[in-house]
Each structure stands twice: as structure tokens, then as C-alpha cells.
Amino acid sequence: MTRHFSLTRRGFLASVAAGGFALGFRIPAAAQDAATATTELNAWVVIHPDDTVVIRVARIEMGQGTLTGLAQLVAEELDADWEKVTWEYPTPGQNVARDRVWGAFGTYGSQGIRASQQYVREGGAAARAMLLQAAANRWGVDPATLTVSKGVISGPDGQTLRYGELAAEAAQVAVPAEIQLKDPSTWTIAGQPVKRLDTMGKLDGSQIYAIDMKLPGMVSAAIRQAPVMGSTVASFDAEAVMGMPGVQKVLQIDNDAVAVVADTWWRAKTALDALQIEWTESEHANLSMADIHAMLDEGLRSEDAFVGTQAGDVSAAVQNAANVVEAEYYFPWQHHATMEPMNATALVTADRCEVWVATQDAEAELAVASEASGLEIPQCEVYRVHLGGGFGRRASSHEYTRQAVLIAKEMPGTPVKLIWSREEDMIHGTFHPITKARMVGALDDQGNLTGLHMRISGQSILANLMPFMLEEGKDPFTFQGLNPDGEEGQFGYTVPNLLIDHAMRNPPVRPGFWRGVNNNQNAFYLETFMDELAHAAGRDPLEFRRAHMANHPRHLAVLEAAAEGIGWDTPPPDGVFRGLCQHMGYGSYVAAAAEVSVDDRGQLTIHRIVAATDPGNVVNPQQIEAQIEGSFAMGLSAALHGEITVEGGRIQQENYDTYPVITMWEMPAVESLIRPSGGFWGGVGEPTIFVAAPAVLNAVFAATGKRIRQLPLDSNSLRS
Amino acid sequence: MPRITVNGTVHDVDAEPETPLLWVLREQIGLTGTKYGCGIAVCGACTVHIGGMATRSCQVQLQDITPEDEITTIEGLSPDRTHPVQQAWLEVDVPQCGYCQSGQIMAAAALLANNPNPTDEDIAAEMTNICRCGTYNRIRAGIKRASELL
Ligand code: FES
Ligand code: FES
């Protein structure tokens, strides 16, 4: 899967830090690999003599379809034959060695396509131009007289040459100085609902995920990390389990974990379960949800808060209001619960450290491998193995890799596979942040929203994970989707007196980036409250929103599309009720409408969802549909069932029995309306997840008159 | 040494009698298509067929299996990915990350073997495997399509 390049060429970690990189089509030192006669035209495109086109993918595939989408974009500009396209991942070591020719590997923030589309398309277009020039040279004609279709170049006299025949010569041609990219309206590969490139191995068990790694002589490790946050290893009785079947080693990792190494993982885990470990008393040993709720409640009323968006004078608007509406909301911690638990395989020798891992950021893993092994970056390498889900969990906090390397360091020359049990995975998650909100709305006598105060109280991801990104203490990510301007996530309403602020309260439970990130609670707070305001004003929720959206035509367009799709203007079937909402995040505009019913016992049925999205440009509509469907599964899981809690300093949920997720019987039908308005590139993997909860909860209100302000819905009774 | 029959081949296994079949398959026999998700019978990622019955292999111990039990894993469902469920999955482009799909496919194949024309309700009742990527609607469509291909 991975072709190797000279790692000694130039530029190591410094270039990673520098971040800049040239257009991705520098000619490598050794353009031609004699053994296989494959030709690298540039960093993105490799062509085999049999016309197979290998497209290099720097971002990671974790189910979201990015791999196929990026390959479509390169193949489109290349005019490749899609039937002959395959792909490979370069390694982060190769990226470092080649001055980061592939740019960023990090795959999060719905950036996989939007942040790399420009340079990967340029890579495809440059390769195409070089192939054309090579053909023109052979035939002694002007390249402008040539045409290309599906990897075959035709000359003015009807002569043809295949890409596979020309690749070696094309690699010697000068890189074009100027590149013209195609207008998306002319695309034939990109923009099409092509099938994914990575399905085959997922049908017969042959796809290797990180947890499936096998290396000669490999051993396996199971680990127990301090169950109570903040406590450390006091002692453990290694001797007592050393005689158990297959056990090779029992060792402490850092100050807060103990690992058992055995010939198989099951034996390692069995011995670990038998191992007595004493932990030190932690300062958090009495931490409970009551403390955390009190901390957040205090923040709801605190004088001090970081201001996100401000306009006019909210206090005055509230004073002069004909009607003031107030409500408090709660969005609990959520776990990613990727189906594949965290794991990593490491092989360390005196002068080399190699890691095989499922990761959303292989370059960060490379730095972790270097740091944990004590070896220099050029002595380390990370191989990207398929991910059994990411959702943000594998984007930061790569402690499983650190642990695997630390164990492997104690067993030089022996590959070690470390697998976290599901229980370790859940207890030691990086959770969707916990927050509450206090919403105050001022309505005038016409039922128009004249003032809105949205106070968010709670956890900051950046303060915990990336404090260097704080702006004088403020976490700007907290305001995702609520920004007054910009292309990333704009507040979709015009309210003359507006204050959105954040009282940062950080309980000692580790937060992380969770699909949709802060947009999830922000959309839940804002869009259910907008529904409350509409009802308080006696206005239709669509009409009420529309009245405040004149300056936000793209937000409004998707909202109206979703409303039309659900049939908002016609009455729903008997016993069925509707709700809707909209939000903008990761550069895309999304909206949803839901139809639900609630029976006499309070059992909710979600019959139907219509979701509209405007991501600007569309690379693969059927993959967007898949992401929209998946977003409802995950977003509704959180809204209906998801809550991570802490008592006695310990996470209470350990597996899917106590952290339930949606299964087939609860999954609604989802109809996707993809409405690209062009001219920009928005994300796809995350945006729709934010509108899942509010659309359904607004419909639940319509059905029951019960306003769900505390998630998950399971903690509420719908008929009492 | 305990002996088990997987995909028609007999294996002598070096493992303790309490070892879950899941880990025997993955670590002793080297068939990693069967996945570990929860270890407590909730997620279905470890689903295999034993005598044609969909079974969560994390809950079956080596000592409960006899050499006569015919165990089929995802690797043995068809020699060449032509089982109707596999064909339908390809047509509908079901998998996202794919980690749950071995279990989903094995559960769907067992469902169709017993009920070649399942209704949506039958599918919802029988298909209890978790897919965290949320491919449920495509799984449903895939089962319907596979039912036509049977
Ligand atoms: S691993 Fe067996 S049901 Fe989850
Ligand atoms: S496809 Fe990822 S868990 Fe099902």
C-alpha cells in the first residue's frame, strides 16, 4: 500500500511546524521506480504502465467518504478513466522527508475535501498537462491540438496514446507554470454519485483495521488506566499473574496505568483482570454530577463571561419588551463510541520506532512516537491503518500510541499491539463538552424578536486541549455557528439587540472534539429556543424564523427547502407532528424538518426526516446522503440516549449497555435535499449532525406540549 | 487440544476453555474479519454463524463448541463475495467505516435464510447490531435488494 521514498532527503520536523508547502507537484528526486516501472508524475498522481492511476490521499478515510471524494477531484482534473483509479496513503515520514509536499494529514473539522480541494485538483491538472505535453513532443504537434478522454490522448490525425504509455516521458516534462482548473459545471467524475473506492474489503472481512494488525513475532497488551480521574498507580502485584497462560510482562505505564503483555490479547486481558492494582487517593474522588451542575448553574448567572457576539443593548430590549421568554438548557457529555476501540501497534529498536495506528492525524502521531521513543522524527514512521470510526476521538489525545510505544520500548525488536477494552475506551474518552445555556428573548407587541441573550456556561475544549489557541482566555470555538460574520459558521438571524457570551467552567473531565463539536449544543439551544419564541409570539415556527432571516438568504434557502420537503404548508397525517430548524457550520448551510408521533405511554416514533444542505460545491451526492443519514443516527443517539456522567471521580458508563446508541428500530427514514449554491466549499461530514436534535425535539413539543430542555430525551417523561 | 471447524476447515486451538470464540477466531485462527466491539453481546460486531444461526461470538466459549459445530465467519460466507447480501451491499454502497459490516452482513444473511422476504418490521426486529456510522437505512435497503437477488 505504501511506496517508500528516501527519508533522508531533507527537512524534518521544522517543516511540519512551518506549515507552508509548495503546490503539490514538485518532481521527486527519483521520478521513476525501476522495479515496478510505475511513474510518479507528482505527489498526487502515480501512473502504471497498465494505465492504473494511483491517487495519493493525504487526508484519512474513516467512513466519511473523503478518500473517494478526493480521488474524484484529482481524477476529474486528470481526465483519468475512473475504472482504473486506485489510491494509496503516503506516510507522515514521507511527508516530512519531502517538505510536506502533501500538506496537512489532519482530518477533522469537516476539512478533508474543502481544505485540500484546490491543491489536489491542481495536482491532477498539472499531471494532465504534462501528459499532454509528452504526447505533443512525441507527435511533434502543439498540445493545444490534443484532446483527452478517460486516460487516452488523441492527436489531430487520429493517433492515440494511453497515459500508461506516456507516464515516464511526462515525468520528465517541465511542471506547467499556470494551471487552469475546470469549472465544476463541466465535471464528469467529480460531482457524480460514484461508488466508494474502499468497499470491497469491507464485504468479506479482508479489510485490515488497526486492531487487526499482525506482524511476525507480535505480542499483545491490555491496559488499565486509573479509573478515578487524577489518581495514580500506588502498587500492583505483577508476580501473581506472571504465571498465567501466555503472560510475558507486567509493567507500569507513566504514573497512571498498568499494562499486561501476553502472546494474545485475550490472555493479556484475562491476566489484567486478575491483577490487583492499588491506586492513590485522588483529589477528585468525591466529584459528582451535583458538583458539576452547581458549577455550570453558577456560570449561567455569573457577571463575568467572554463575549462572542454583541449588538445593541439587550438589557434595554428586555426592559422594553412586550413579552420576555426565558429558558435553561443542558447538553451532557457524550462519548464517541467508535466501533473500533482505541489501539496501536508499535515496534521499537535502538534506532527506529514504527507505529501502525488508526488516526485522524498521522503527523501528530509521528510526533507522539518520537517523543515517547526518545528517537528523532526521521527515525520514526507511522503507517496509517484503516479506522473503525473516528468522529473526532482519533483527532487528538493520542495516548494509546504513546502507551504502545512505551511498552514496545521495553521489548526492543518485538512488535506490540495495545488494545483498549471497550470499558477502557469509554471511561477514558475525550468527551463532547458539557454545557448549559440560559436563553432570554425579548418580543415586541408584533411578536418580533427585538433582543436575545444566549449565555453558555460550561466546558471549553481548547482550554483543555489547545490552550495556545485561546484568545486572551476566550475560546472562540465555543461560538461555532453563532459568529456575526465569516464563512465558517454565521448566526442566521438578525436580532437588533444581541448578546452571546460564555462563562467558561471547566470540570476536570477531559473534553474533546466530537463530530459537530460546539455546534451541537449551540444549535440545540438556539433552535429549540427559537421554537419557544415562535410559540410565545403565537407565530408559525417557519414564518417566525423567516421574518428574522432577510439578511441570511442561504440559511433561509435550506430552511425553506426542508420545510417544503416535509410539506410544512399542508397538514400532517393524523397523530403526526412536525418540527424544523436550521444552522450553519463548517462552511455549510443545513436545515432539517421532522415528523414524529408520541403514543399514550410516551413512546416516541420518528417517522421521517427531510434534511437540506448547501455545501457550495458537491463532489459526490450519494456520499453526502450517506453522511446526512449517519448524522441523524449519531445526532439522535445523543439527543435521545446519550449521557456520560461522573460519580466519585469516575465515569459511570463503561459500554454500550449503559451508553446506548441508536439501532435500526429507532432510525427514521431520511430524505436528503442537496442544494449547492456554488462559489464556496463547505464541509459535509459534520454539519447535518447539529440539526438532528432540534428538528426532532421541536416536533416532540408540537406533539406533546413538552419542551425538552435537558438532554437526553430518555431522562424526560413525554406523557406525565 | 480443543478442535473447532471454521469455514469447513478443522483447527486445533491452543487456548483456555473459557476463551470467547471471537478471540479464538481472531487470535488463534487469524480470521480478523470478525470484530470486537463490546464483548458483552450488545453490538453484534462479532456475529458469526454456528450451524446457520447468527451468533454473537464474544458470548460463546471455546469449551461450548464441538468439532461438529459448523462455524462460518465473514471470510467463509462465500468464496468470492457473491453472496446476495455482499452483492447488494456493493450495489447500495452500504459501508462507511465498515467496522460493523462483517457482523451486519452475517446477521442479514441469517435473517434472509430464515425469511427470504422480510418486511421493514422484520428487519428492524432482527437487525439489532450497532452501526455507529449510521448506515441503518442503507442496511435496510441492502437487505431488500439482497432479497431480490436470492
Ligand atoms: S463484540 Fe460481541 S456483541 Fe459486541
Ligand atoms: S459502517 Fe462504521 S460502524 Fe457501521
PDB file of N, CA, C and O in Angstrom, chain A residues 564-619:
ATOM      1  N   GLU A 564     -40.439  22.728   2.743  1.00  0.00           N
ATOM      2  CA  GLU A 564     -41.207  22.307   1.574  1.00  0.00           C
ATOM      3  C   GLU A 564     -41.175  20.782   1.438  1.00  0.00           C
ATOM      4  O   GLU A 564     -42.175  20.138   1.156  1.00  0.00           O
ATOM      5  N   GLY A 565     -39.983  20.221   1.692  1.00  0.00           N
ATOM      6  CA  GLY A 565     -39.833  18.770   1.568  1.00  0.00           C
ATOM      7  C   GLY A 565     -40.725  18.001   2.526  1.00  0.00           C
ATOM      8  O   GLY A 565     -41.244  16.933   2.188  1.00  0.00           O
ATOM      9  N   ILE A 566     -40.934  18.533   3.719  1.00  0.00           N
ATOM     10  CA  ILE A 566     -41.767  17.820   4.697  1.00  0.00           C
ATOM     11  C   ILE A 566     -43.244  18.139   4.458  1.00  0.00           C
ATOM     12  O   ILE A 566     -44.130  17.479   4.999  1.00  0.00           O
ATOM     13  N   GLY A 567     -43.519  19.166   3.643  1.00  0.00           N
ATOM     14  CA  GLY A 567     -44.903  19.553   3.380  1.00  0.00           C
ATOM     15  C   GLY A 567     -45.448  20.477   4.455  1.00  0.00           C
ATOM     16  O   GLY A 567     -46.593  20.352   4.888  1.00  0.00           O
ATOM     17  N   TRP A 568     -44.629  21.400   4.903  1.00  0.00           N
ATOM     18  CA  TRP A 568     -44.978  22.275   6.036  1.00  0.00           C
ATOM     19  C   TRP A 568     -46.318  22.978   5.842  1.00  0.00           C
ATOM     20  O   TRP A 568     -47.053  23.220   6.803  1.00  0.00           O
ATOM     21  N   ASP A 569     -46.646  23.306   4.603  1.00  0.00           N
ATOM     22  CA  ASP A 569     -47.872  24.069   4.349  1.00  0.00           C
ATOM     23  C   ASP A 569     -49.121  23.203   4.280  1.00  0.00           C
ATOM     24  O   ASP A 569     -50.221  23.719   4.122  1.00  0.00           O
ATOM     25  N   THR A 570     -48.932  21.897   4.344  1.00  0.00           N
ATOM     26  CA  THR A 570     -50.097  21.013   4.327  1.00  0.00           C
ATOM     27  C   THR A 570     -50.163  20.284   5.653  1.00  0.00           C
ATOM     28  O   THR A 570     -49.129  20.052   6.272  1.00  0.00           O
ATOM     29  N   PRO A 571     -51.343  19.919   6.118  1.00  0.00           N
ATOM     30  CA  PRO A 571     -51.424  19.293   7.444  1.00  0.00           C
ATOM     31  C   PRO A 571     -50.768  17.906   7.443  1.00  0.00           C
ATOM     32  O   PRO A 571     -50.859  17.186   6.449  1.00  0.00           O
ATOM     33  N   PRO A 572     -50.102  17.561   8.538  1.00  0.00           N
ATOM     34  CA  PRO A 572     -49.508  16.227   8.638  1.00  0.00           C
ATOM     35  C   PRO A 572     -50.588  15.166   8.821  1.00  0.00           C
ATOM     36  O   PRO A 572     -51.727  15.505   9.150  1.00  0.00           O
ATOM     37  N   PRO A 573     -50.224  13.888   8.639  1.00  0.00           N
ATOM     38  CA  PRO A 573     -51.185  12.812   8.910  1.00  0.00           C
ATOM     39  C   PRO A 573     -51.671  12.891  10.363  1.00  0.00           C
ATOM     40  O   PRO A 573     -50.975  13.452  11.221  1.00  0.00           O
ATOM     41  N   ASP A 574     -52.814  12.285  10.630  1.00  0.00           N
ATOM     42  CA  ASP A 574     -53.377  12.287  11.994  1.00  0.00           C
ATOM     43  C   ASP A 574     -52.376  11.754  13.003  1.00  0.00           C
ATOM     44  O   ASP A 574     -51.768  10.718  12.787  1.00  0.00           O
ATOM     45  N   GLY A 575     -52.239  12.470  14.095  1.00  0.00           N
ATOM     46  CA  GLY A 575     -51.363  11.990  15.174  1.00  0.00           C
ATOM     47  C   GLY A 575     -49.891  12.246  14.938  1.00  0.00           C
ATOM     48  O   GLY A 575     -49.051  11.888  15.754  1.00  0.00           O
ATOM     49  N   VAL A 576     -49.565  12.846  13.784  1.00  0.00           N
ATOM     50  CA  VAL A 576     -48.166  13.118  13.451  1.00  0.00           C
ATOM     51  C   VAL A 576     -47.924  14.617  13.579  1.00  0.00           C
ATOM     52  O   VAL A 576     -48.784  15.427  13.211  1.00  0.00           O
ATOM     53  N   PHE A 577     -46.760  14.977  14.093  1.00  0.00           N
ATOM     54  CA  PHE A 577     -46.456  16.380  14.338  1.00  0.00           C
ATOM     55  C   PHE A 577     -45.081  16.736  13.780  1.00  0.00           C
ATOM     56  O   PHE A 577     -44.226  15.875  13.640  1.00  0.00           O
ATOM     57  N   ARG A 578     -44.901  18.033  13.493  1.00  0.00           N
ATOM     58  CA  ARG A 578     -43.689  18.453  12.797  1.00  0.00           C
ATOM     59  C   ARG A 578     -42.870  19.478  13.570  1.00  0.00           C
ATOM     60  O   ARG A 578     -43.411  20.271  14.346  1.00  0.00           O
ATOM     61  N   GLY A 579     -41.574  19.460  13.289  1.00  0.00           N
ATOM     62  CA  GLY A 579     -40.679  20.487  13.812  1.00  0.00           C
ATOM     63  C   GLY A 579     -39.605  20.758  12.785  1.00  0.00           C
ATOM     64  O   GLY A 579     -39.353  19.917  11.912  1.00  0.00           O
ATOM     65  N   LEU A 580     -38.981  21.939  12.877  1.00  0.00           N
ATOM     66  CA  LEU A 580     -37.887  22.229  11.956  1.00  0.00           C
ATOM     67  C   LEU A 580     -36.839  23.112  12.599  1.00  0.00           C
ATOM     68  O   LEU A 580     -37.030  23.660  13.689  1.00  0.00           O
ATOM     69  N   CYS A 581     -35.731  23.254  11.914  1.00  0.00           N
ATOM     70  CA  CYS A 581     -34.643  24.098  12.415  1.00  0.00           C
ATOM     71  C   CYS A 581     -33.596  24.288  11.317  1.00  0.00           C
ATOM     72  O   CYS A 581     -33.639  23.604  10.289  1.00  0.00           O
ATOM     73  N   GLN A 582     -32.681  25.211  11.557  1.00  0.00           N
ATOM     74  CA  GLN A 582     -31.560  25.419  10.640  1.00  0.00           C
ATOM     75  C   GLN A 582     -30.339  25.840  11.444  1.00  0.00           C
ATOM     76  O   GLN A 582     -30.451  26.304  12.578  1.00  0.00           O
ATOM     77  N   HIS A 583     -29.170  25.687  10.829  1.00  0.00           N
ATOM     78  CA  HIS A 583     -27.920  26.108  11.474  1.00  0.00           C
ATOM     79  C   HIS A 583     -26.840  26.123  10.398  1.00  0.00           C
ATOM     80  O   HIS A 583     -26.976  25.454   9.377  1.00  0.00           O
ATOM     81  N   MET A 584     -25.784  26.881  10.653  1.00  0.00           N
ATOM     82  CA  MET A 584     -24.660  26.878   9.721  1.00  0.00           C
ATOM     83  C   MET A 584     -23.382  26.512  10.467  1.00  0.00           C
ATOM     84  O   MET A 584     -23.119  27.040  11.552  1.00  0.00           O
ATOM     85  N   GLY A 585     -22.612  25.613   9.876  1.00  0.00           N
ATOM     86  CA  GLY A 585     -21.331  25.257  10.483  1.00  0.00           C
ATOM     87  C   GLY A 585     -20.411  24.615   9.474  1.00  0.00           C
ATOM     88  O   GLY A 585     -20.860  24.055   8.468  1.00  0.00           O
ATOM     89  N   TYR A 586     -19.109  24.716   9.735  1.00  0.00           N
ATOM     90  CA  TYR A 586     -18.095  24.149   8.844  1.00  0.00           C
ATOM     91  C   TYR A 586     -18.308  24.591   7.400  1.00  0.00           C
ATOM     92  O   TYR A 586     -18.112  23.827   6.447  1.00  0.00           O
ATOM     93  N   GLY A 587     -18.772  25.825   7.262  1.00  0.00           N
ATOM     94  CA  GLY A 587     -18.904  26.404   5.936  1.00  0.00           C
ATOM     95  C   GLY A 587     -20.132  25.960   5.163  1.00  0.00           C
ATOM     96  O   GLY A 587     -20.303  26.346   4.015  1.00  0.00           O
ATOM     97  N   SER A 588     -20.995  25.155   5.770  1.00  0.00           N
ATOM     98  CA  SER A 588     -22.190  24.680   5.065  1.00  0.00           C
ATOM     99  C   SER A 588     -23.465  25.117   5.782  1.00  0.00           C
ATOM    100  O   SER A 588     -23.487  25.263   7.002  1.00  0.00           O
ATOM    101  N   TYR A 589     -24.500  25.280   4.985  1.00  0.00           N
ATOM    102  CA  TYR A 589     -25.821  25.660   5.493  1.00  0.00           C
ATOM    103  C   TYR A 589     -26.665  24.389   5.572  1.00  0.00           C
ATOM    104  O   TYR A 589     -26.760  23.660   4.576  1.00  0.00           O
ATOM    105  N   VAL A 590     -27.265  24.126   6.720  1.00  0.00           N
ATOM    106  CA  VAL A 590     -28.064  22.909   6.856  1.00  0.00           C
ATOM    107  C   VAL A 590     -29.381  23.219   7.553  1.00  0.00           C
ATOM    108  O   VAL A 590     -29.473  24.152   8.356  1.00  0.00           O
ATOM    109  N   ALA A 591     -30.380  22.426   7.234  1.00  0.00           N
ATOM    110  CA  ALA A 591     -31.682  22.552   7.881  1.00  0.00           C
ATOM    111  C   ALA A 591     -32.332  21.188   7.889  1.00  0.00           C
ATOM    112  O   ALA A 591     -31.972  20.314   7.098  1.00  0.00           O
ATOM    113  N   ALA A 592     -33.276  21.007   8.800  1.00  0.00           N
ATOM    114  CA  ALA A 592     -33.992  19.735   8.855  1.00  0.00           C
ATOM    115  C   ALA A 592     -35.417  19.956   9.309  1.00  0.00           C
ATOM    116  O   ALA A 592     -35.708  20.911  10.040  1.00  0.00           O
ATOM    117  N   ALA A 593     -36.277  19.056   8.868  1.00  0.00           N
ATOM    118  CA  ALA A 593     -37.655  19.019   9.348  1.00  0.00           C
ATOM    119  C   ALA A 593     -37.969  17.575   9.701  1.00  0.00           C
ATOM    120  O   ALA A 593     -37.497  16.653   9.038  1.00  0.00           O
ATOM    121  N   ALA A 594     -38.752  17.404  10.763  1.00  0.00           N
ATOM    122  CA  ALA A 594     -39.027  16.056  11.266  1.00  0.00           C
ATOM    123  C   ALA A 594     -40.516  15.851  11.429  1.00  0.00           C
ATOM    124  O   ALA A 594     -41.254  16.801  11.715  1.00  0.00           O
ATOM    125  N   GLU A 595     -40.946  14.602  11.269  1.00  0.00           N
ATOM    126  CA  GLU A 595     -42.311  14.200  11.614  1.00  0.00           C
ATOM    127  C   GLU A 595     -42.244  13.122  12.687  1.00  0.00           C
ATOM    128  O   GLU A 595     -41.550  12.116  12.496  1.00  0.00           O
ATOM    129  N   VAL A 596     -42.950  13.356  13.786  1.00  0.00           N
ATOM    130  CA  VAL A 596     -42.911  12.394  14.894  1.00  0.00           C
ATOM    131  C   VAL A 596     -44.326  12.131  15.398  1.00  0.00           C
ATOM    132  O   VAL A 596     -45.259  12.901  15.133  1.00  0.00           O
ATOM    133  N   SER A 597     -44.443  11.050  16.159  1.00  0.00           N
ATOM    134  CA  SER A 597     -45.649  10.862  16.961  1.00  0.00           C
ATOM    135  C   SER A 597     -45.223  10.329  18.321  1.00  0.00           C
ATOM    136  O   SER A 597     -44.141   9.762  18.466  1.00  0.00           O
ATOM    137  N   VAL A 598     -46.074  10.576  19.323  1.00  0.00           N
ATOM    138  CA  VAL A 598     -45.793  10.108  20.681  1.00  0.00           C
ATOM    139  C   VAL A 598     -47.059   9.411  21.165  1.00  0.00           C
ATOM    140  O   VAL A 598     -48.139  10.005  21.147  1.00  0.00           O
ATOM    141  N   ASP A 599     -46.920   8.128  21.549  1.00  0.00           N
ATOM    142  CA  ASP A 599     -48.125   7.396  21.940  1.00  0.00           C
ATOM    143  C   ASP A 599     -48.499   7.687  23.395  1.00  0.00           C
ATOM    144  O   ASP A 599     -47.812   8.449  24.085  1.00  0.00           O
ATOM    145  N   ASP A 600     -49.581   7.050  23.861  1.00  0.00           N
ATOM    146  CA  ASP A 600     -50.108   7.360  25.203  1.00  0.00           C
ATOM    147  C   ASP A 600     -49.118   7.046  26.307  1.00  0.00           C
ATOM    148  O   ASP A 600     -49.172   7.622  27.392  1.00  0.00           O
ATOM    149  N   ARG A 601     -48.226   6.099  26.033  1.00  0.00           N
ATOM    150  CA  ARG A 601     -47.247   5.739  27.066  1.00  0.00           C
ATOM    151  C   ARG A 601     -45.997   6.617  26.992  1.00  0.00           C
ATOM    152  O   ARG A 601     -45.049   6.408  27.730  1.00  0.00           O
ATOM    153  N   GLY A 602     -46.008   7.542  26.043  1.00  0.00           N
ATOM    154  CA  GLY A 602     -44.857   8.431  25.930  1.00  0.00           C
ATOM    155  C   GLY A 602     -43.783   7.912  25.005  1.00  0.00           C
ATOM    156  O   GLY A 602     -42.672   8.440  24.971  1.00  0.00           O
ATOM    157  N   GLN A 603     -44.101   6.860  24.248  1.00  0.00           N
ATOM    158  CA  GLN A 603     -43.112   6.302  23.326  1.00  0.00           C
ATOM    159  C   GLN A 603     -43.034   7.160  22.057  1.00  0.00           C
ATOM    160  O   GLN A 603     -44.042   7.368  21.380  1.00  0.00           O
ATOM    161  N   LEU A 604     -41.830   7.642  21.770  1.00  0.00           N
ATOM    162  CA  LEU A 604     -41.621   8.499  20.597  1.00  0.00           C
ATOM    163  C   LEU A 604     -41.316   7.654  19.357  1.00  0.00           C
ATOM    164  O   LEU A 604     -40.521   6.721  19.414  1.00  0.00           O
ATOM    165  N   THR A 605     -41.941   7.995  18.253  1.00  0.00           N
ATOM    166  CA  THR A 605     -41.572   7.414  16.959  1.00  0.00           C
ATOM    167  C   THR A 605     -41.209   8.558  16.018  1.00  0.00           C
ATOM    168  O   THR A 605     -41.982   9.507  15.871  1.00  0.00           O
ATOM    169  N   ILE A 606     -40.044   8.471  15.430  1.00  0.00           N
ATOM    170  CA  ILE A 606     -39.638   9.481  14.441  1.00  0.00           C
ATOM    171  C   ILE A 606     -39.917   8.870  13.075  1.00  0.00           C
ATOM    172  O   ILE A 606     -39.276   7.907  12.673  1.00  0.00           O
ATOM    173  N   HIS A 607     -40.908   9.419  12.393  1.00  0.00           N
ATOM    174  CA  HIS A 607     -41.349   8.787  11.145  1.00  0.00           C
ATOM    175  C   HIS A 607     -40.470   9.167   9.978  1.00  0.00           C
ATOM    176  O   HIS A 607     -40.189   8.350   9.109  1.00  0.00           O
ATOM    177  N   ARG A 608     -40.058  10.405   9.959  1.00  0.00           N
ATOM    178  CA  ARG A 608     -39.494  10.883   8.709  1.00  0.00           C
ATOM    179  C   ARG A 608     -38.695  12.147   8.972  1.00  0.00           C
ATOM    180  O   ARG A 608     -39.101  12.991   9.774  1.00  0.00           O
ATOM    181  N   ILE A 609     -37.564  12.242   8.289  1.00  0.00           N
ATOM    182  CA  ILE A 609     -36.734  13.435   8.359  1.00  0.00           C
ATOM    183  C   ILE A 609     -36.527  13.932   6.932  1.00  0.00           C
ATOM    184  O   ILE A 609     -36.280  13.129   6.019  1.00  0.00           O
ATOM    185  N   VAL A 610     -36.609  15.230   6.741  1.00  0.00           N
ATOM    186  CA  VAL A 610     -36.142  15.810   5.478  1.00  0.00           C
ATOM    187  C   VAL A 610     -35.022  16.782   5.832  1.00  0.00           C
ATOM    188  O   VAL A 610     -35.204  17.664   6.677  1.00  0.00           O
ATOM    189  N   ALA A 611     -33.866  16.581   5.211  1.00  0.00           N
ATOM    190  CA  ALA A 611     -32.704  17.403   5.544  1.00  0.00           C
ATOM    191  C   ALA A 611     -32.197  18.077   4.291  1.00  0.00           C
ATOM    192  O   ALA A 611     -32.068  17.442   3.241  1.00  0.00           O
ATOM    193  N   ALA A 612     -31.927  19.373   4.404  1.00  0.00           N
ATOM    194  CA  ALA A 612     -31.413  20.119   3.259  1.00  0.00           C
ATOM    195  C   ALA A 612     -30.011  20.622   3.588  1.00  0.00           C
ATOM    196  O   ALA A 612     -29.730  21.005   4.724  1.00  0.00           O
ATOM    197  N   THR A 613     -29.153  20.602   2.592  1.00  0.00           N
ATOM    198  CA  THR A 613     -27.801  21.092   2.825  1.00  0.00           C
ATOM    199  C   THR A 613     -27.293  21.843   1.603  1.00  0.00           C
ATOM    200  O   THR A 613     -27.541  21.445   0.467  1.00  0.00           O
ATOM    201  N   ASP A 614     -26.590  22.937   1.884  1.00  0.00           N
ATOM    202  CA  ASP A 614     -25.917  23.702   0.842  1.00  0.00           C
ATOM    203  C   ASP A 614     -24.429  23.777   1.187  1.00  0.00           C
ATOM    204  O   ASP A 614     -24.014  24.627   1.969  1.00  0.00           O
ATOM    205  N   PRO A 615     -23.637  22.843   0.602  1.00  0.00           N
ATOM    206  CA  PRO A 615     -22.208  22.873   0.868  1.00  0.00           C
ATOM    207  C   PRO A 615     -21.433  23.645  -0.194  1.00  0.00           C
ATOM    208  O   PRO A 615     -20.217  23.494  -0.287  1.00  0.00           O
ATOM    209  N   GLY A 616     -22.122  24.436  -0.986  1.00  0.00           N
ATOM    210  CA  GLY A 616     -21.435  25.207  -2.027  1.00  0.00           C
ATOM    211  C   GLY A 616     -21.200  24.379  -3.273  1.00  0.00           C
ATOM    212  O   GLY A 616     -21.885  24.543  -4.272  1.00  0.00           O
ATOM    213  N   ASN A 617     -20.222  23.463  -3.193  1.00  0.00           N
ATOM    214  CA  ASN A 617     -19.956  22.532  -4.282  1.00  0.00           C
ATOM    215  C   ASN A 617     -20.204  21.109  -3.801  1.00  0.00           C
ATOM    216  O   ASN A 617     -19.999  20.804  -2.631  1.00  0.00           O
ATOM    217  N   VAL A 618     -20.608  20.267  -4.711  1.00  0.00           N
ATOM    218  CA  VAL A 618     -20.914  18.876  -4.376  1.00  0.00           C
ATOM    219  C   VAL A 618     -19.956  17.959  -5.118  1.00  0.00           C
ATOM    220  O   VAL A 618     -19.900  17.971  -6.344  1.00  0.00           O
ATOM    221  N   VAL A 619     -19.208  17.158  -4.384  1.00  0.00           N
ATOM    222  CA  VAL A 619     -18.242  16.261  -5.015  1.00  0.00           C
ATOM    223  C   VAL A 619     -18.832  14.875  -5.258  1.00  0.00           C
ATOM    224  O   VAL A 619     -18.548  14.234  -6.257  1.00  0.00           O
TER     225      VAL A 619
END
